[in-house]
Amino acid sequence: MKSINKSTILNVIRLQGPLSRAEIAKVTHLTPPTVTNIVSELLREGWVVECELGESTGGRKPILLNINHKAFNVVGVYAGVKTIRVLSADLAGNTGEERLLSVPARPSGKIYADLLIEAVGSVADRIREKGIPLLGIGVGMHGLVDPREGVSRFAPNLPFSDLPLRSILEEKFSVSVEVENDVRARAVGESWFGHGRGADPFICVHVGTGVGAGMMYEGRLLYGPTFTAGELGHTVIDPAGPACGCGNRGCLEAFVSGPATLERVRRRLAAGEASLLRTRMGVDGKLTGPDLTRAAAEGDRLAVEELAETGRCLGIALANLINLLNPRKIILSGGMIAAGDFVLNPLRRTVEERALSTPAKEVSIVVSELGDRAGVIGAFTLVLQKLFEPQQE
Ligand SMILES: [Zn+2]
């Protein structure tokens, strides 16, 4: 999208359409001739369609314009440690083709990039078969990401660094590529399609294998000069706490991530405590988050206690966030949040006890409704945001 005026008009039609040309001029404060010119261009290029007649204000009934949602597709990529998920969508976020690939243990940068190309390629092929132009690709990558350069700087649990995702994908698919940290991408997705709509400021907190936050203020993501704002997982909640993967001690992640929670359970089992989980372990001694939730639902005390411990520790971190940033909403996602009230009740109690009452009364703590696809929805929303809201940069 070349001109800001073009994007502005498109965005107004997206948010408030169907609209007449006169209404667009009124809302955007652009002159009627400018609106007429740009709308003609948008019609010619297929971005908008004339859809129906509006109410007459005396003269001829005006023709209303709407976004031509189905005319273009965007593609989102969730680039995780264990899986790569690719999903296409139209301009309204209606999802289409999907591809899910497993990532082998410790892949090289080349193998990882080839998997991305394979997954995106199969979705792009199916879009092309339908004759729909692809506008761009958005990638949500876990770890430290430089969105300006489009590079994955460092991905914990993946053995490569400085992977130039944008240039790899742009070269292969000849469309523009946005690259963002996965939790920040989730925040963008929530702001368009989830709990973040109309809730400004808000913070997405993801609690899975890792722990991170995406913070949205006045419609903009907070980055900081090194693009590392939101590393909530490595804020210290107990200086004497367990060692963390980052080299520090007592980080939030070392208490509430899936692996950290399961490690506490394993230690108590090894010490001989009674639990249903003893019989649920695989032959390899493996336990999963869902095993824990199931045992808790059956009344297993150990499982209930350790999920509650995760909830309490997370509550402390959220209380700190609430005091520091005064958000309207905190949107939770990830494997540990899927444990539901076993984590959420102690979490909410802790926030009540620990956060200052004024900001605590204002904030609502909710669970993302975008489900398993929140990451990849966020990824394709990066492209939509670039098209409709380029001023957000
Ligand atoms: Zn850490």
PDB file of N, CA and C and ligand atoms in Angstrom, residues 233-234 244-248 251 253, ligand 1:
ATOM      1  N   GLY A 233       9.390 -13.495  31.426  1.00  0.00           N
ATOM      2  CA  GLY A 233       9.869 -14.772  31.965  1.00  0.00           C
ATOM      3  C   GLY A 233      11.179 -14.658  32.708  1.00  0.00           C
ATOM      4  N   HIS A 234      11.965 -13.618  32.387  1.00  0.00           N
ATOM      5  CA  HIS A 234      13.270 -13.479  33.039  1.00  0.00           C
ATOM      6  C   HIS A 234      13.310 -12.308  34.009  1.00  0.00           C
ATOM      7  N   CYS A 244      17.712 -20.672  36.128  1.00  0.00           N
ATOM      8  CA  CYS A 244      16.924 -20.486  34.905  1.00  0.00           C
ATOM      9  C   CYS A 244      17.818 -20.722  33.697  1.00  0.00           C
ATOM     10  N   GLY A 245      17.199 -21.059  32.566  1.00  0.00           N
ATOM     11  CA  GLY A 245      17.940 -21.295  31.336  1.00  0.00           C
ATOM     12  C   GLY A 245      18.768 -20.104  30.876  1.00  0.00           C
ATOM     13  N   CYS A 246      18.422 -18.898  31.344  1.00  0.00           N
ATOM     14  CA  CYS A 246      19.134 -17.694  30.910  1.00  0.00           C
ATOM     15  C   CYS A 246      20.436 -17.491  31.687  1.00  0.00           C
ATOM     16  N   GLY A 247      20.664 -18.338  32.709  1.00  0.00           N
ATOM     17  CA  GLY A 247      21.889 -18.199  33.502  1.00  0.00           C
ATOM     18  C   GLY A 247      21.639 -17.516  34.831  1.00  0.00           C
ATOM     19  N   ASN A 248      20.476 -16.898  34.970  1.00  0.00           N
ATOM     20  CA  ASN A 248      20.126 -16.222  36.222  1.00  0.00           C
ATOM     21  C   ASN A 248      19.454 -17.219  37.173  1.00  0.00           C
ATOM     22  N   CYS A 251      14.156 -16.666  38.152  1.00  0.00           N
ATOM     23  CA  CYS A 251      13.298 -16.021  37.149  1.00  0.00           C
ATOM     24  C   CYS A 251      11.893 -16.623  37.193  1.00  0.00           C
ATOM     25  N   GLU A 253      10.140 -17.657  34.794  1.00  0.00           N
ATOM     26  CA  GLU A 253      10.071 -18.845  33.937  1.00  0.00           C
ATOM     27  C   GLU A 253      10.507 -20.116  34.669  1.00  0.00           C
TER      28      GLU A 253
HETATM   29 ZN    ZN B   1      15.813 -16.387  33.248  1.00  0.00          ZN
END
